[in-house]
Short mmCIF file of C-alpha atoms in Angstrom, two decimals:
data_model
loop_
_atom_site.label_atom_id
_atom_site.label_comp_id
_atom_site.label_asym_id
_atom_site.label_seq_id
_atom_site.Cartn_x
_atom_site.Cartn_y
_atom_site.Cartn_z
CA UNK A 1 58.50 -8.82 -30.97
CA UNK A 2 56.79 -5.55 -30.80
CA UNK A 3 57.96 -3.46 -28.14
CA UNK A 4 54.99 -0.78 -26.69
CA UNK A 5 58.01 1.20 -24.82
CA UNK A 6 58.93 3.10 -27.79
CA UNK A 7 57.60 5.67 -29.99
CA UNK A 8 58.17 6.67 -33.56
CA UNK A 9 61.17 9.05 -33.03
CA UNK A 10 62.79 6.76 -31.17
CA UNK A 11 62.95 4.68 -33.53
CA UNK A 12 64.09 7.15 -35.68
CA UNK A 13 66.66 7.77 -33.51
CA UNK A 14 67.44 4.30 -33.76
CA UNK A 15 67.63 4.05 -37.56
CA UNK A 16 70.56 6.60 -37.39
CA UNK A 17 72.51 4.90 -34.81
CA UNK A 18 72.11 1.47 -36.56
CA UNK A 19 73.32 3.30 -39.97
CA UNK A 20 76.41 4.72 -37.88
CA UNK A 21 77.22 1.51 -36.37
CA UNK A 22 77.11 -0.55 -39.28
CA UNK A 23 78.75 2.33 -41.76
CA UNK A 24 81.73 3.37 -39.05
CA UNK A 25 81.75 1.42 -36.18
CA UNK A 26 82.01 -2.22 -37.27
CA UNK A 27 84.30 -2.37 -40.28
CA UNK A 28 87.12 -0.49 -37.33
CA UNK A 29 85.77 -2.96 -34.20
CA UNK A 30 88.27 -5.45 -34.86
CA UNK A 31 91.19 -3.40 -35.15
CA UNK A 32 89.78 -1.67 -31.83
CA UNK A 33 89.78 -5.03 -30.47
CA UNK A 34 93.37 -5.79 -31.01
CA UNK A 35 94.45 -2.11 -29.91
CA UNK A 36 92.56 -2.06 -26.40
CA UNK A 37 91.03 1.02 -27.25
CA UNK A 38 88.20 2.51 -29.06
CA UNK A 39 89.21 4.86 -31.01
CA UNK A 40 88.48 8.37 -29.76
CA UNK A 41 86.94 9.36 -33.51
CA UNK A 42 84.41 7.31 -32.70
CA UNK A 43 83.47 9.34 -29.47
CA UNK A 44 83.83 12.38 -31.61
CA UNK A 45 81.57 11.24 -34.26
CA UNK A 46 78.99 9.87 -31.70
CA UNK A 47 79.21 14.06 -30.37
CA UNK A 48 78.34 14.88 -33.83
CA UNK A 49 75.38 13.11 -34.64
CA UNK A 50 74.26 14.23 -30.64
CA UNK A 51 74.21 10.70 -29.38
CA UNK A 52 76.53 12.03 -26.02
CA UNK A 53 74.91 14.54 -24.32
CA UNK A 54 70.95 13.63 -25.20
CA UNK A 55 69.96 15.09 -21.73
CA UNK A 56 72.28 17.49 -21.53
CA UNK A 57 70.63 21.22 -21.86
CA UNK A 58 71.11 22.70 -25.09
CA UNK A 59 72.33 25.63 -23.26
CA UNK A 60 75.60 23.52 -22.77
CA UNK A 61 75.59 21.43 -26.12
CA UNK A 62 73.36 18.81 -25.56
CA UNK A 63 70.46 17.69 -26.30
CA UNK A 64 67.80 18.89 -24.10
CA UNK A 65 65.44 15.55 -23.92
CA UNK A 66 64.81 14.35 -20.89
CA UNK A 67 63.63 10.58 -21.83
CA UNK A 68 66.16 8.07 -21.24
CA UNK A 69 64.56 5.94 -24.17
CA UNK A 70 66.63 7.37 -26.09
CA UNK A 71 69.63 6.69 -24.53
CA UNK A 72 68.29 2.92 -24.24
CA UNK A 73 68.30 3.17 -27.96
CA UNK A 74 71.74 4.35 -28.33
CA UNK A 75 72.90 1.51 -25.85
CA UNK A 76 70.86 -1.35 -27.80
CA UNK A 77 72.07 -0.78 -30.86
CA UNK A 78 76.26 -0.43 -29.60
CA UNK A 79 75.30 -3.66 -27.64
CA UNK A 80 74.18 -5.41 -30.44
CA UNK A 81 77.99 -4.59 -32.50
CA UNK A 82 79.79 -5.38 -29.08
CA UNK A 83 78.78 -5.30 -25.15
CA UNK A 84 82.20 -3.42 -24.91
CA UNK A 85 81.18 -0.29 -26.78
CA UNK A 86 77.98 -0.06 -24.98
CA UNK A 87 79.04 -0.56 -21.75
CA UNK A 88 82.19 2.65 -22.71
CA UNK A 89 79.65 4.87 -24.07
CA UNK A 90 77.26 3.82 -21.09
CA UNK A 91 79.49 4.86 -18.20
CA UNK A 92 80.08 8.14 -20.03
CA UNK A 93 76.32 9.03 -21.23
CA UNK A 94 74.35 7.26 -18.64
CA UNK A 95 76.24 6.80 -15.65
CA UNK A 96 78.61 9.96 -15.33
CA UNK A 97 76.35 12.85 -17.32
CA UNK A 98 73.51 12.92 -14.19
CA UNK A 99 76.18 13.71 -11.88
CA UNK A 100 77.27 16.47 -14.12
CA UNK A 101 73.92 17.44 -14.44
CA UNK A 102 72.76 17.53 -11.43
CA UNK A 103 74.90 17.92 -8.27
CA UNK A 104 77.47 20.77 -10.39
CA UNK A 105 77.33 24.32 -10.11
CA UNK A 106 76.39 26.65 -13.37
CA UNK A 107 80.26 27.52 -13.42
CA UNK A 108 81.26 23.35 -13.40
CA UNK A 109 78.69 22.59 -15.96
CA UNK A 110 79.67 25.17 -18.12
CA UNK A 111 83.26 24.19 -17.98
CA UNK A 112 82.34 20.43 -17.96
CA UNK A 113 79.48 19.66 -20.17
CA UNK A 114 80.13 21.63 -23.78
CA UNK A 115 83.47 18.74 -24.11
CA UNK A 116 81.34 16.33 -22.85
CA UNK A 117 78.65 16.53 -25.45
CA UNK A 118 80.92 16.67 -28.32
CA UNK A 119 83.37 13.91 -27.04
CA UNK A 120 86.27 15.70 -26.91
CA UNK A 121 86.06 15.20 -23.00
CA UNK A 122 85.58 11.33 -22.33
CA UNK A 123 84.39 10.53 -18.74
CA UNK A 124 84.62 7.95 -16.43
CA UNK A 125 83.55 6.96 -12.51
CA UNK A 126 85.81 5.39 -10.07
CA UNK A 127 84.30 3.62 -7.27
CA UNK A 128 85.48 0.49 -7.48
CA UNK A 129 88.98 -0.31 -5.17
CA UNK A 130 91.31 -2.78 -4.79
CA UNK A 131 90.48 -4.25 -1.57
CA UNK A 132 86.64 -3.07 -1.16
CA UNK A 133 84.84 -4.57 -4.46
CA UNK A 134 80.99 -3.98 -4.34
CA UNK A 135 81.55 -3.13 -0.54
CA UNK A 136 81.87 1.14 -1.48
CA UNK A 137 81.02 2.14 1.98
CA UNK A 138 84.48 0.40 3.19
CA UNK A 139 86.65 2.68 0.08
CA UNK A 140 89.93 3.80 1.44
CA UNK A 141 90.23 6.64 -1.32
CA UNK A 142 91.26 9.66 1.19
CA UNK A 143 90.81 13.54 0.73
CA UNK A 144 91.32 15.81 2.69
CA UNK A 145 91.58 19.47 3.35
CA UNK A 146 94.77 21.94 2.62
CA UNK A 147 93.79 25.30 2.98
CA UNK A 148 90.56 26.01 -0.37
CA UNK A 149 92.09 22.66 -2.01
CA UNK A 150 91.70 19.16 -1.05
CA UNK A 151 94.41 16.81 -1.23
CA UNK A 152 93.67 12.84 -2.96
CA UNK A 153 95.36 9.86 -1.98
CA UNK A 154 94.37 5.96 -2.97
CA UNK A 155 93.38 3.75 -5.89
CA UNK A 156 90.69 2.84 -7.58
CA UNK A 157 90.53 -0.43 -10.24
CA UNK A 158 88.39 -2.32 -12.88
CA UNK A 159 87.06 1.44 -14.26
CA UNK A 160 86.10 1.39 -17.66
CA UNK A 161 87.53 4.40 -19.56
CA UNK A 162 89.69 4.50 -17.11
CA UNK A 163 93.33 5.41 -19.40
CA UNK A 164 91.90 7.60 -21.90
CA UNK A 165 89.26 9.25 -19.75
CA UNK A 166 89.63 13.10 -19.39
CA UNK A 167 87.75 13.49 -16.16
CA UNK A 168 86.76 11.23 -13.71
CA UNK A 169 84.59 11.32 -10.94
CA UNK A 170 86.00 9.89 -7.91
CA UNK A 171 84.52 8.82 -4.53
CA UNK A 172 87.00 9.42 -1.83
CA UNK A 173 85.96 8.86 2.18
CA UNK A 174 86.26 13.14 3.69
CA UNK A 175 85.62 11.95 7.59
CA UNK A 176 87.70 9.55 8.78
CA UNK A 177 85.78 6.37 10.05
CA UNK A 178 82.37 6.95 8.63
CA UNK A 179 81.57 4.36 6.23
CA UNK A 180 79.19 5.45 4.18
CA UNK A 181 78.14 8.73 5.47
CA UNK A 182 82.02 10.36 5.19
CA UNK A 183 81.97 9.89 1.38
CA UNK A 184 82.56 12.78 -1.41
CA UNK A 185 82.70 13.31 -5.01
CA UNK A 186 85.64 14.83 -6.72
CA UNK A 187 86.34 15.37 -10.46
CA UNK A 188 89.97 14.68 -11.32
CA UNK A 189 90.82 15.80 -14.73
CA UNK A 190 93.59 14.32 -17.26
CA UNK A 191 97.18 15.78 -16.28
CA UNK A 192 96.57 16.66 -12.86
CA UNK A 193 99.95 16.29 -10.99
CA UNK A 194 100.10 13.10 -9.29
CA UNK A 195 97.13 11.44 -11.14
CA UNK A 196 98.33 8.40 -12.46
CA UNK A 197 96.11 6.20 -15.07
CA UNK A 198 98.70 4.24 -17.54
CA UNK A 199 97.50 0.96 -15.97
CA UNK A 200 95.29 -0.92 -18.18
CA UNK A 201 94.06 -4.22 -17.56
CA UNK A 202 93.79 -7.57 -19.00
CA UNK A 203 90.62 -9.17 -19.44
CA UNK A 204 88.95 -12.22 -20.54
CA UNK A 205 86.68 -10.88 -22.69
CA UNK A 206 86.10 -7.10 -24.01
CA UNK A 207 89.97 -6.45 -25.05
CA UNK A 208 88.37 -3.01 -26.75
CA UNK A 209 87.00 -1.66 -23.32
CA UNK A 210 90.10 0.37 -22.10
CA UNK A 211 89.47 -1.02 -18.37
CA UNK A 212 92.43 0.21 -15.74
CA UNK A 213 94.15 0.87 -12.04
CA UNK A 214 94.03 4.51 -11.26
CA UNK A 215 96.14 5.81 -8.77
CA UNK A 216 96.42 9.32 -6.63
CA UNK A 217 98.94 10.29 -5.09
CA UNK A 218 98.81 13.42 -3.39
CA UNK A 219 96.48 15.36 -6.44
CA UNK A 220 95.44 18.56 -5.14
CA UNK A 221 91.92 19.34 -6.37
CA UNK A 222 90.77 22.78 -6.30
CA UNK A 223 87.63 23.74 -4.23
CA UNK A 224 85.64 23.96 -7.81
CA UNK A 225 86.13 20.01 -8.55
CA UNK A 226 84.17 18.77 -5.36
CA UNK A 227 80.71 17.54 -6.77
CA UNK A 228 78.08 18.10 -4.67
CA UNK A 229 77.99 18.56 -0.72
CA UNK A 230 80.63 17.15 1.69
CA UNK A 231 80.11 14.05 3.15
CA UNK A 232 76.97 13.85 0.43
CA UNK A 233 79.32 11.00 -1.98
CA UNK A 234 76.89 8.24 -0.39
CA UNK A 235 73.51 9.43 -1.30
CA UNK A 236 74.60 10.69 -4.88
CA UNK A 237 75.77 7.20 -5.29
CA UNK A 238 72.83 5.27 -4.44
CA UNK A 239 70.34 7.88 -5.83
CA UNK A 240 71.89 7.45 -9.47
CA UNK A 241 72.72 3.46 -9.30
CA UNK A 242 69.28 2.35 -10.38
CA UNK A 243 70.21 4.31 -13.59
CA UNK A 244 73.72 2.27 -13.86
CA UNK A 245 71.56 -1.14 -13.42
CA UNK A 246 69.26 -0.25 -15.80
CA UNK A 247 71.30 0.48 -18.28
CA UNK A 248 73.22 -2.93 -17.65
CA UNK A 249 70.34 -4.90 -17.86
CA UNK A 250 69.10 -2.77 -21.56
CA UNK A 251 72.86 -3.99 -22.77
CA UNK A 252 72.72 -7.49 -21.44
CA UNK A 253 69.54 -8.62 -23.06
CA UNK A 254 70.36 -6.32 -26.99
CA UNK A 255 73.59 -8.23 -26.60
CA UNK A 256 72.07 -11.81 -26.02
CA UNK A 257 69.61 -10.94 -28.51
CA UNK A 258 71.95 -10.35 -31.33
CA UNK A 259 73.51 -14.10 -30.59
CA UNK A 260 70.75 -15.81 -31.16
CA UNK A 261 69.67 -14.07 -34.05
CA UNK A 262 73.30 -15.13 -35.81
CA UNK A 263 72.45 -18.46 -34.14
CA UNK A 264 69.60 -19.09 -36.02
CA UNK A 265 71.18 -18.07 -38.95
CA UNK A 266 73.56 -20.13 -38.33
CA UNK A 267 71.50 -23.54 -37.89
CA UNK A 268 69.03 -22.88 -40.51
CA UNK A 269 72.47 -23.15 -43.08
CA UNK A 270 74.75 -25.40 -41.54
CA UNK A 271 73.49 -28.99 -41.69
CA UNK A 272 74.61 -32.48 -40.04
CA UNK A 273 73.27 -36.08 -41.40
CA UNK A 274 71.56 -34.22 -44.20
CA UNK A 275 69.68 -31.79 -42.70
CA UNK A 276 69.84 -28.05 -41.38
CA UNK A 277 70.29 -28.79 -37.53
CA UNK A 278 67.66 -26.38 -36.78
CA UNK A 279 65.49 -29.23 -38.01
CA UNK A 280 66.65 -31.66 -35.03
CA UNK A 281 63.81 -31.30 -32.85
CA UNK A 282 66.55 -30.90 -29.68
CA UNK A 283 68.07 -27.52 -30.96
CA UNK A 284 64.30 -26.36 -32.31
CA UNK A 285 62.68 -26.72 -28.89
CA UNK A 286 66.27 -25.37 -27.37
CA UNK A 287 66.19 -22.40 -29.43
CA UNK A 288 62.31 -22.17 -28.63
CA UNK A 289 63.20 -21.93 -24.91
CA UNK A 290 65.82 -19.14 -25.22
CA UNK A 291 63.83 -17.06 -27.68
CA UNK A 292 61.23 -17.04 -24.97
CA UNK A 293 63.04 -16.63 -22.21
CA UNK A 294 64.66 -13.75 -23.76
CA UNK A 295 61.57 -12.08 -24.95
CA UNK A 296 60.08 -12.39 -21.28
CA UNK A 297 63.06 -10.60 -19.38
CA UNK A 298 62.47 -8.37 -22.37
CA UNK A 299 59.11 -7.57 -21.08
CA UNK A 300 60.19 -6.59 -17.75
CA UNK A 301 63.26 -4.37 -18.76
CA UNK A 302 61.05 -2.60 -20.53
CA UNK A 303 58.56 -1.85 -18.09
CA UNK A 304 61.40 -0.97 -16.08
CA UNK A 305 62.84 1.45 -18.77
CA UNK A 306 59.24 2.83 -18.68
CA UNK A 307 58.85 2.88 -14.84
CA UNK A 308 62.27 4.83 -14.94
CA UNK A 309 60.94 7.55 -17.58
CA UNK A 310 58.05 8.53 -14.86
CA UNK A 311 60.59 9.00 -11.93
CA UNK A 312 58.79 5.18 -10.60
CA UNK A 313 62.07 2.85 -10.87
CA UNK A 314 63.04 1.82 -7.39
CA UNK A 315 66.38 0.52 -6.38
CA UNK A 316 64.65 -3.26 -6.48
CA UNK A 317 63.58 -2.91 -9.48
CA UNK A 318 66.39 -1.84 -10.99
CA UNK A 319 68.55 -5.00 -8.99
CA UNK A 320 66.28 -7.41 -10.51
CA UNK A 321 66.43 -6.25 -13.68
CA UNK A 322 70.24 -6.13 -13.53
CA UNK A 323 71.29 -9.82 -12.19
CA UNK A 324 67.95 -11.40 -13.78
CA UNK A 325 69.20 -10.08 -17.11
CA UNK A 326 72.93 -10.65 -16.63
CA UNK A 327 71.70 -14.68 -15.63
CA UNK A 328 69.84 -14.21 -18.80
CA UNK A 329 72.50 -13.20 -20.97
CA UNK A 330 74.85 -15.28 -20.04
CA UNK A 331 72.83 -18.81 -20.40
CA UNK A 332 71.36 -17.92 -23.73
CA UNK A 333 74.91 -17.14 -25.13
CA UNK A 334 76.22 -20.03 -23.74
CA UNK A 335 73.64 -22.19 -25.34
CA UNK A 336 74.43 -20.57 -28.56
CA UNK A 337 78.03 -21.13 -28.17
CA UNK A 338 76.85 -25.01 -28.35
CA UNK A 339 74.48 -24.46 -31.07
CA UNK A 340 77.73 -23.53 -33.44
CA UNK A 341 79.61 -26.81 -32.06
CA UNK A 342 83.03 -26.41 -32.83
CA UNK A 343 82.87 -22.93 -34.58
CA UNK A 344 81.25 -21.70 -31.41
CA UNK A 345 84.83 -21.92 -29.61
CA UNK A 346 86.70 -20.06 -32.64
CA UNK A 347 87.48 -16.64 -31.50
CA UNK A 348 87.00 -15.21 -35.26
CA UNK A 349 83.30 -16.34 -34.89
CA UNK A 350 80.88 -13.53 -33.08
CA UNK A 351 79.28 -15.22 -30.95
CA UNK A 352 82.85 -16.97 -29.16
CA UNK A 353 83.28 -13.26 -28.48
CA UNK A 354 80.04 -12.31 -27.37
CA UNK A 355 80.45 -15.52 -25.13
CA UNK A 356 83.61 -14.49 -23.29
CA UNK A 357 82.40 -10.44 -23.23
CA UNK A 358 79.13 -11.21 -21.46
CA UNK A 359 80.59 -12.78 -18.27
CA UNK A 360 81.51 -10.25 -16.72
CA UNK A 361 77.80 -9.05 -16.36
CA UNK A 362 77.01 -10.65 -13.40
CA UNK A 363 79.88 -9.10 -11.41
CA UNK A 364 79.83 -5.34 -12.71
CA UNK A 365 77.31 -2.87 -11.40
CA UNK A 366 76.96 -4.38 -8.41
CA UNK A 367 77.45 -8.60 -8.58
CA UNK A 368 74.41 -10.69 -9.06
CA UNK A 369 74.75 -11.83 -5.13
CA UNK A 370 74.89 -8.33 -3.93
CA UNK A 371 71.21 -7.62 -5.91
CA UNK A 372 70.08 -10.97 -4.02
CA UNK A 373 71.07 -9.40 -1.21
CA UNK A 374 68.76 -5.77 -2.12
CA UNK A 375 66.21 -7.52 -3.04
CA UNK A 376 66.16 -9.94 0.38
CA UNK A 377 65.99 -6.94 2.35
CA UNK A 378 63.37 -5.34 0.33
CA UNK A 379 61.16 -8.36 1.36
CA UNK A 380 62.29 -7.50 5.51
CA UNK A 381 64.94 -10.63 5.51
#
């Protein structure tokens, strides 16, 4: 389908990213898969070709192009080799590098950003705790003042990066019994005393995502590693999570889209009673239906990615586009599962993978209930 969001050098850009994919990432993507980690020459090569920092200022490293198309690009064509590598190299690019970029001082960014851009300083964000799930205003994540430093106490779980990361950003609650307006932002960096993150978790689906339990326990954080104002955690948050949806919902439909194309490779060859069971007029009008329905929720992500490029994308927008996707995703791949029979369920087939990785889509970035719930209240119920 031709897609009127993008111009010539993105595709470009996307030409180079498909090369590096195919060339370096996939032949090592299974052994990342049975490590639990992607290997962190990957992040380094991604710094080389500039695929980290895109809208970082050159001045620091990066690239200096404000247009998140291309960083759609980027994430499309990682999503399409596994949801897990675009949803690592998401949180870093997408979700951490506008809090870098725009609540840090000249002296943070300068200290931050140049490591950043070439991947030798992998990110990740930890909102996400143990007993408050997509409730953030109820965190228990403490900080509090000791003299210039601040002192961090709490967990935080399910973050992506979270055991190899070099910095994280952290929301931790500053007044005491606040909810959501005593929130701040802290970086915590690698080998801070008392910063623990050897906890990685188990999961269903994306063993290559290095997803983990972080822990603080007493790490004092200089003055220089709060991010942004005091008590000013909450509206960073919820200015920069349309972004995070976005990007989710860009990921979830490249990755559904990559199923069916091996599914239709896949019935036009194998064949049952004689014939290529693409022929059985069942699977052709199934397939018809998810092709469709996949090309329509394109439609509107991409008018989303486009509202988003003119400063337009609203936090409703962005929720529908996340959980509509996600619902999306997750049915097609399902049906394509089916469409392999048997060989569907065999984890050394692609799509079995891309089956068990996409479920957890309608629970991260906010679950698929809690956009219900945004987009209820944007209609004054």
């Amino acid at each position: 389908m031709d897609r009127d969001v993008f111009e010539p050098e993105h595709e470009e850009l996307r030409r180079t990213v498909r090369r590096w994919v195919q060339d370096e990432v996939a032949p090592e993507h299974p052994r990342f898969r049975t490590e639990h980690v992607i290997d962190r020459q990957v992040w380094r090569r991604a710094g080389e070709l500039g695929l980290l920092g895109l809208a970082v200022p050159e001045a620091y490293g990066g690239g200096g192009i404000d247009d998140f198309r291309f960083n759609a690009v980027v994430n499309e064509e990682l999503c399409r080799q596994g949801l897990a590598l675009g949803s690592a190299f998401q949180i870093h690019s997408d979700v951490v590098a506008p809090y870098l970029l725009e609540l840090t001082t000249d002296e943070q960014r300068q200290r931050w950003l140049p490591g950043f851009c070439t991947g030798e300083t992998l990110c990740a964000i930890a909102m996400t705790e143990p007993g408050a799930g997509s409730d953030l205003a109820a965190l228990r994540t403490s900080a509090r003042r000791d003299g210039d430093d601040w002192v961090l106490d709490g967990a935080k779980t399910f973050i992506t990066n979270g055991t190899t990361a070099d910095l994280v950003v952290v929301a931790a609650r500053t007044t005491p019994d606040s909810r959501n307006r005593g929130i701040s932002l802290f970086v915590v960096e690698k080998g801070m005393a008392g910063f623990q993150q050897d906890r990685q978790l188990e999961k269903i689906g994306q063993p290559e995502a290095d997803t983990a339990e972080l822990f603080f326990d007493g790490v004092r954080l200089p003055a220089g590693n709060l991010l942004g104002d005091v008590d000013g955690g909450w509206a960073a948050m919820m200015q920069r999570l349309p972004q995070e949806r976005l990007s989710t919902a860009i990921s979830n439909v490249a990755h559904a889209g990559r199923a069916v194309e091996q599914t239709l490779e896949h019935v036009r060859t194998r064949e049952a009673f004689g014939s290529p069971i693409g022929s059985f007029q069942h699977n052709k009008f199934l397939l018809a239906e998810l092709v469709t329905e996949l090309e329509v929720t394109q439609v509107y992500v991409d008018r989303c990615l486009a509202l988003h490029v003119e400063g337009r994308l609203d936090a409703t927008g962005a929720a529908k586009a996340k959980y509509w996707s996600a619902d999306v995703q997750n049915r097609v791949i399902d049906a394509c599962v089916q469409l392999h029979g048997g060989y569907g369920y065999m984890a050394e087939y692609d799509v079995a993978r891309a089956w068990a990785d996409a479920r957890v889509s309608r629970i991260w970035a906010g679950s698929n209930e809690i956009m219900k719930e945004l987009i209820g209240r944007s209609l004054g119920l």
